[in-house]
């Protein structure tokens, strides 16, 4: 038996390297086609938008001949496929053009606004995961109990409430009435010029520069939108945690662990959760990706100068370069996070590691 | 005697792993042919390759005088060859009633008098009409396996492939299914190819047996030879010893 | 198991629960009854169903139920009245229109959005997913690439872009939401198809000689259907929220249509002094999408006993 | 709370796309450049029919009305420390004309071209600037135009240091961008404040110009925070997070003026709100229908609710305050009369028509209300919402049925509005002068010539009379339903001293504002 | 000497939607330091009997017994915590399929060490040494390597050995083996049983061996309980198997096809309703 065992591993070993090579190739192909698709779809949407891009550049009141000249400059008279080809070439060399709205290169803009979105999404995900996972575990362990019902209702309400509406009401309560939190925005204008962002992640910057008052102000700004997003990811995470935990708790190895005489706490928090963690990582990563790309409405409500707001603004101003660039960035982040969660999955699950 | 089914040098490779390695088997008309071997030795793979559920990369297959390639089977093939699977819980569609399950092959092959045929098929496998409109979850394992047999027989095939048809069942129910299969074979002059890891079952049901190990047929012997312990492979003896129960030495 | 001597009266409980049904109809009804029983044990799910029935009722009889004209207001005399004033139960908006009447009529729009999106996106997702999952190979690769591209898009941004391209309006909003919501269905259907694809009961159907299209249509799709229904029901809430979000950003239904999201958007301006203008439609959205969620949750438990752990 | 030396204003400035005075033509930009740049002349805030010198100490007009000679004040400096000379003035004219961006027509209408500008607008000496125009225009017209942003004086030295080379082409014959790229977000002016930063849709930051030649501003810093919503601005103002709220809506104005510690101020602005009927639509082209629409607006109710405090009902195309402006308001809601008129036009059963509406208040609210009143006369109005660029794209292509929007005077002279509402020399789709009359495919016949004539009328009274006549004509038969004139309102904390709004968008000055 | 395990009138029932399901209905037996087999068809309550003894029944189940003692402990009286202390240390259970009953994300070594450290206060290196010794005792050739492997990396037979090692590491007095080899190949099955047999003999444990394979049980155990529908219908010593009286037991014995035997058709069981009474 031992012999046949090693034989099998040997045979598998031969093809493993090749299969890994194929997997990487496949992944690269996925990324490439996804990018191409993203670029194509956004580009054509951009061209169909019934807004004259030239108008966006010269403004509402420009005389006709000025508009016409800009149209020529933009190459809008060329056939669509040529325009796309030009755009593709530029995009592939990392040049998404200049945003007409901000007059900066799109990449510069994105470098500035994206950290804000990441910061917000990260806070949201942390809140969601730190609260959601234990709640989900609790609900699974006490299935059918009142706790389970409460967690379920919390989750369902989270799925059901319009975020922009909740955000409005929260602002009304916590800012207008109670004045506990700061005005929508990322940081108070007072600090805008007294502290220098380095990484673009203000919280990190402020902490590193030991600007505690700035940090406090940042906290007062992020807490409301962060909690709001956190609530939404909590709803999702707790739900999924519950279902994964239920699945794990019904497995035979849990019975075996009990047969070993382990305590319930260890069985739940160590054995079951450790196994549930494997798919949970993907869920959390997905929810993180969702927050990164889906915080358009939150950013609108809370005047959060992030990518969502940037894209929405650009869209409304026919700033197609910015829209395209932003979309491609979000798309690549999505693909990247998927890849990352895949890798994490692999490290967490020994079964996928050596296969 | 004519050959009902002939497999020559059949090779099946999964991701570089040879699940079947140049396997040759000949089964004549009316014969009951057994295949034994340990888990993973390629028994199921052989049957699946014959039925076209898995493609074989090399070798040839002849059924009833017609040869088939690794990939394609036409409808008439499935009127000649049918199969019963190992797991009675997995081989019935979970959302279909017995009636619907039996109707499907009749519709596909364009049979008439479907109602009568279904009723008769159920009778034949010892399930009354009371079972006709049940869902598979309303059936016990033995009943399910009967439905599976009825489904295989309803298109009146000549060759029946049986992939461990009783290994998921209790011994008492196994006997009922084995009897049922034997009865059907006798009534319809069927050719059986039966896979099992239980030598007792094989020796009860079959006339010849092939012993498989790691994707290869190590030997093919008449069942009587097994009983008389006349075989050449050590591996076969180990199987035989093990199937006699535990022995303290 | 005792064999009932006298067959139970048709349509009675026993008849429905009989484990030896005597006709196709009885079997089907029996199955439905079992699901219904499982479903109806869940109080919250019943509540969800109730909410949706109420929504249907309100939408159907909006003309009768609405106390005022939802489109014609009295700008001069009835602008921004608080709830209860002058017979305006939920108050009036900035055009002097009755909020309650607008909510009642808005239920139609909500239903329209939800139904149309479901009707467009779910079948597309189901077909793409099952075909891709069952066919495998390059068909799978191509279809999944397309799905991936749509998945990689930020959903709301894609919807925004589409609406911007097609022009605002409820039809375009529906189309945009549909375009963005089919990929997850395709993914689910594909994943499920893949688990079935190699299962023995599908192998058995193949051994019957069934053609791939028959297998996909008659055997695989029905299996994916229940989880799809659950998912679609649960997604309804998301669809409502996305539609409302589009409305909120001014890209959904045009005025004066009483779309709830757009109502929030216009009420937002008065949130400080006339909170009800924005709050009421928000409650309506919350209640309806909660209804869908509760229903979907209940359906999930009822259709998939494993998920509920029963 | 905001720092004592910093003024923070909440303001919706999403229209800013550039801060280069030679390129900027947006309302919000006008306020920023007005506070950071100087022009030769500016409006007299106390009497808007007059202009006063900013950089110019004095000026003369030659007898033939073609040559304007400006004498600069002594000791002027830019924020950079460079002295302001007539050379800088000439350069500013030159680059505006040569760049030929949106507002360049304001100068080129005087006959300046890229080829002749160095001759026609030149420095006679260090402190004398001479401008030669092609026709004997009314001097009030010429001077009013020169108060607009495009005539701002930029620091030639600084600009040319930052200019980027350009390969000349068919469309653009010069080898330099005259610092356009730099000035989009950069600064080279002389105003009481200098521009520190502009981040689109986020913030505009001004800082005190310590090299200012006039009296130094008390405030060290002015921050405009982009805030779209009135409610948000009010909230921030009430919580002390901003000092001034600039885009308030009626309800919020009321609330703020009622609130202890807060105040409001307002000033009428040269912007009028109207909707216009595309004459390409055969229903809308009927004169009775045009008249009927004017009776189908509930001016009074709108005035009391939707635009209360932010506008006054106004039905003529010249905003109050401009030369010759008429305050006639002959129309009011009269459904019966409208129905009669429609019947006369053969449309007793009404008809369907669309209206392109941009997603901003109060336009949307008014559109919705008009929708309701039109419905009373059987006209089914479908509102097509869109953002500004979208509706405008359609409007400029003459593809709308009805367009609702606003028109702000390009410069503080009646010609600006008169030209756009009554001038249409070529009503074909190829017409080059895309005035509002053209956009609505309205042929104003003899009004076009009258508008031209008014431009050359030196006598102010006579000039005013022509404009009054034009307004009357448009009021009667123009396809424009003019509803109100905007009043700009600001709510502010009463810690502020001397906070005032000017009569036009480029006169909201901050140099005298201080804070307790 | 008191018997190791004394079960009298054990009842296990599950409240379900369809009413109370009585899985075990009055099972009584005594166990010394011997090998007791429990056989019966699927659903006859074999596993539930074993689990009830271990205290591993699902929480919603209702368990009652006139007497349920293990050595000197009254299992019915013990608190959850005390029962937990018994489990793994003094009584242990091996489950059917190693594929599912080992935690897939922990190495085999760690899982065994965990059992040891739960019950005994041992240092890391000592624990490891003992685990390695245990692995060797279950005839694993290369314990050092297997120690670091994950469950999916070993074959079924190897996994089941590890499972046995895990359950025996604390030297329990009672081992319940619930179909420990039915997932394995026949040849491997015999090997594993051999190991189990040896360990039981060496350590003097009591063993309850649950299986549906009467032939296997009769060759492996000293005594056999035959269960049907939650009841013990017959108790036999292995030697007297052929003298079984109950028709169910006889049926079970007869219906197996044997090599070299020709009974066509095979005798089948005719279930009588009164058996279930
Ligand atoms: N779809 C597949 N992909 C990869 N490998 C496979 C696949 N199906 C079977 N194999 C491998 O092929 C070998 C033979 O499998 P097969 O199912 O034929 O064995 P078997 O003899 O039927 O075993 P058992 O008695 O367990 O049913 C095994 O090693 C198995 O792991
Ligand atoms: N959680 C439960 N809820 C309801 N009924 C249960 C539950 N667990 C077991 N049962 C029922 O208890 C009875 C006995 O089950 P048990 O697992 O002891 O059977 P078994 O003899 O071990 O069968 P097998 O050989 O299939 O393992 C069965 O009828 C089963 O349906
Ligand atoms: Mg097999
Ligand atoms: Mg069992
Ligand atoms: Ni025989």
Short mmCIF file of N, CA, C and O in Angstrom, two decimals, chain D residues 75-85 88 154-158 161 187-191 194 208-213 216:
data_model
loop_
_atom_site.label_atom_id
_atom_site.label_comp_id
_atom_site.label_asym_id
_atom_site.label_seq_id
_atom_site.Cartn_x
_atom_site.Cartn_y
_atom_site.Cartn_z
N UNK D 75 2.57 102.35 -9.51
CA UNK D 75 2.99 101.46 -8.42
C UNK D 75 2.23 100.16 -8.32
O UNK D 75 2.10 99.58 -7.25
N UNK D 76 1.73 99.67 -9.43
CA UNK D 76 0.98 98.41 -9.40
C UNK D 76 1.96 97.22 -9.40
O UNK D 76 2.97 97.25 -10.09
N UNK D 77 1.63 96.19 -8.65
CA UNK D 77 2.46 94.98 -8.71
C UNK D 77 1.58 93.73 -8.77
O UNK D 77 0.45 93.72 -8.31
N UNK D 78 2.15 92.69 -9.35
CA UNK D 78 1.53 91.37 -9.32
C UNK D 78 1.84 90.69 -7.99
O UNK D 78 2.74 91.12 -7.25
N UNK D 79 1.14 89.61 -7.73
CA UNK D 79 1.40 88.86 -6.51
C UNK D 79 2.82 88.32 -6.51
O UNK D 79 3.45 88.12 -5.46
N UNK D 80 3.36 88.10 -7.69
CA UNK D 80 4.71 87.58 -7.78
C UNK D 80 5.75 88.64 -7.42
O UNK D 80 6.92 88.32 -7.24
N UNK D 81 5.30 89.88 -7.33
CA UNK D 81 6.23 90.96 -7.06
C UNK D 81 6.61 91.72 -8.31
O UNK D 81 7.15 92.83 -8.24
N UNK D 82 6.33 91.13 -9.48
CA UNK D 82 6.62 91.85 -10.72
C UNK D 82 5.72 93.07 -10.83
O UNK D 82 4.55 93.02 -10.43
N UNK D 83 6.23 94.17 -11.40
CA UNK D 83 5.39 95.36 -11.61
C UNK D 83 4.38 95.11 -12.73
O UNK D 83 4.64 94.32 -13.64
N UNK D 84 3.24 95.76 -12.64
CA UNK D 84 2.24 95.64 -13.71
C UNK D 84 2.47 96.79 -14.69
O UNK D 84 2.43 97.96 -14.30
N UNK D 85 2.70 96.45 -15.92
CA UNK D 85 2.91 97.48 -16.93
C UNK D 85 1.90 97.32 -18.06
O UNK D 85 1.19 96.31 -18.13
N UNK D 88 2.02 94.10 -19.88
CA UNK D 88 1.26 92.96 -19.37
C UNK D 88 -0.18 93.00 -19.87
O UNK D 88 -0.76 91.98 -20.22
N UNK D 154 -2.78 89.38 -16.78
CA UNK D 154 -1.91 88.34 -16.22
C UNK D 154 -0.45 88.79 -16.26
O UNK D 154 -0.08 89.66 -17.04
N UNK D 155 0.32 88.15 -15.45
CA UNK D 155 1.74 88.48 -15.25
C UNK D 155 2.53 87.88 -16.42
O UNK D 155 2.81 86.68 -16.44
N UNK D 156 2.85 88.72 -17.38
CA UNK D 156 3.47 88.20 -18.59
C UNK D 156 4.72 87.38 -18.31
O UNK D 156 4.92 86.29 -18.83
N UNK D 157 5.56 87.93 -17.41
CA UNK D 157 6.84 87.28 -17.15
C UNK D 157 6.62 85.87 -16.59
O UNK D 157 7.14 84.88 -17.10
N UNK D 158 5.78 85.84 -15.57
CA UNK D 158 5.52 84.55 -14.91
C UNK D 158 4.87 83.56 -15.89
O UNK D 158 5.25 82.39 -15.95
N UNK D 161 7.26 82.23 -18.47
CA UNK D 161 8.20 81.26 -17.88
C UNK D 161 7.60 79.87 -17.84
O UNK D 161 8.30 78.86 -17.91
N UNK D 187 -1.64 80.27 -11.24
CA UNK D 187 -2.04 81.64 -10.92
C UNK D 187 -0.96 82.61 -11.32
O UNK D 187 0.23 82.39 -11.08
N UNK D 188 -1.36 83.72 -11.93
CA UNK D 188 -0.40 84.78 -12.26
C UNK D 188 -1.12 86.11 -12.26
O UNK D 188 -1.13 86.84 -13.24
N UNK D 189 -1.74 86.45 -11.15
CA UNK D 189 -2.54 87.67 -11.11
C UNK D 189 -2.08 88.65 -10.06
O UNK D 189 -0.98 88.54 -9.51
N UNK D 190 -2.97 89.61 -9.77
CA UNK D 190 -2.58 90.71 -8.92
C UNK D 190 -3.64 91.05 -7.89
O UNK D 190 -3.53 92.04 -7.19
N UNK D 191 -4.69 90.24 -7.80
CA UNK D 191 -5.82 90.58 -6.95
C UNK D 191 -5.49 90.54 -5.47
O UNK D 191 -4.38 90.16 -5.08
N UNK D 194 -4.55 85.49 -3.69
CA UNK D 194 -3.94 84.68 -4.73
C UNK D 194 -4.47 83.24 -4.62
O UNK D 194 -4.87 82.80 -3.54
N UNK D 208 -4.28 85.33 1.10
CA UNK D 208 -4.07 86.77 0.99
C UNK D 208 -2.83 87.04 0.15
O UNK D 208 -1.80 86.38 0.28
N UNK D 209 -2.95 88.04 -0.74
CA UNK D 209 -1.83 88.46 -1.57
C UNK D 209 -1.10 89.58 -0.83
O UNK D 209 -1.59 90.70 -0.73
N UNK D 210 0.05 89.26 -0.29
CA UNK D 210 0.76 90.26 0.52
C UNK D 210 1.44 91.31 -0.34
O UNK D 210 1.93 92.32 0.17
N UNK D 211 1.49 91.06 -1.64
CA UNK D 211 2.06 92.06 -2.53
C UNK D 211 0.98 92.92 -3.17
O UNK D 211 1.23 93.64 -4.13
N UNK D 212 -0.25 92.81 -2.66
CA UNK D 212 -1.35 93.54 -3.29
C UNK D 212 -1.09 95.04 -3.20
O UNK D 212 -0.71 95.56 -2.15
N UNK D 213 -1.33 95.70 -4.33
CA UNK D 213 -1.02 97.13 -4.36
C UNK D 213 -2.04 97.94 -3.59
O UNK D 213 -1.78 99.05 -3.17
N UNK D 216 -4.60 95.75 1.97
CA UNK D 216 -4.49 94.30 2.14
C UNK D 216 -5.78 93.75 2.76
O UNK D 216 -6.42 94.39 3.59
#
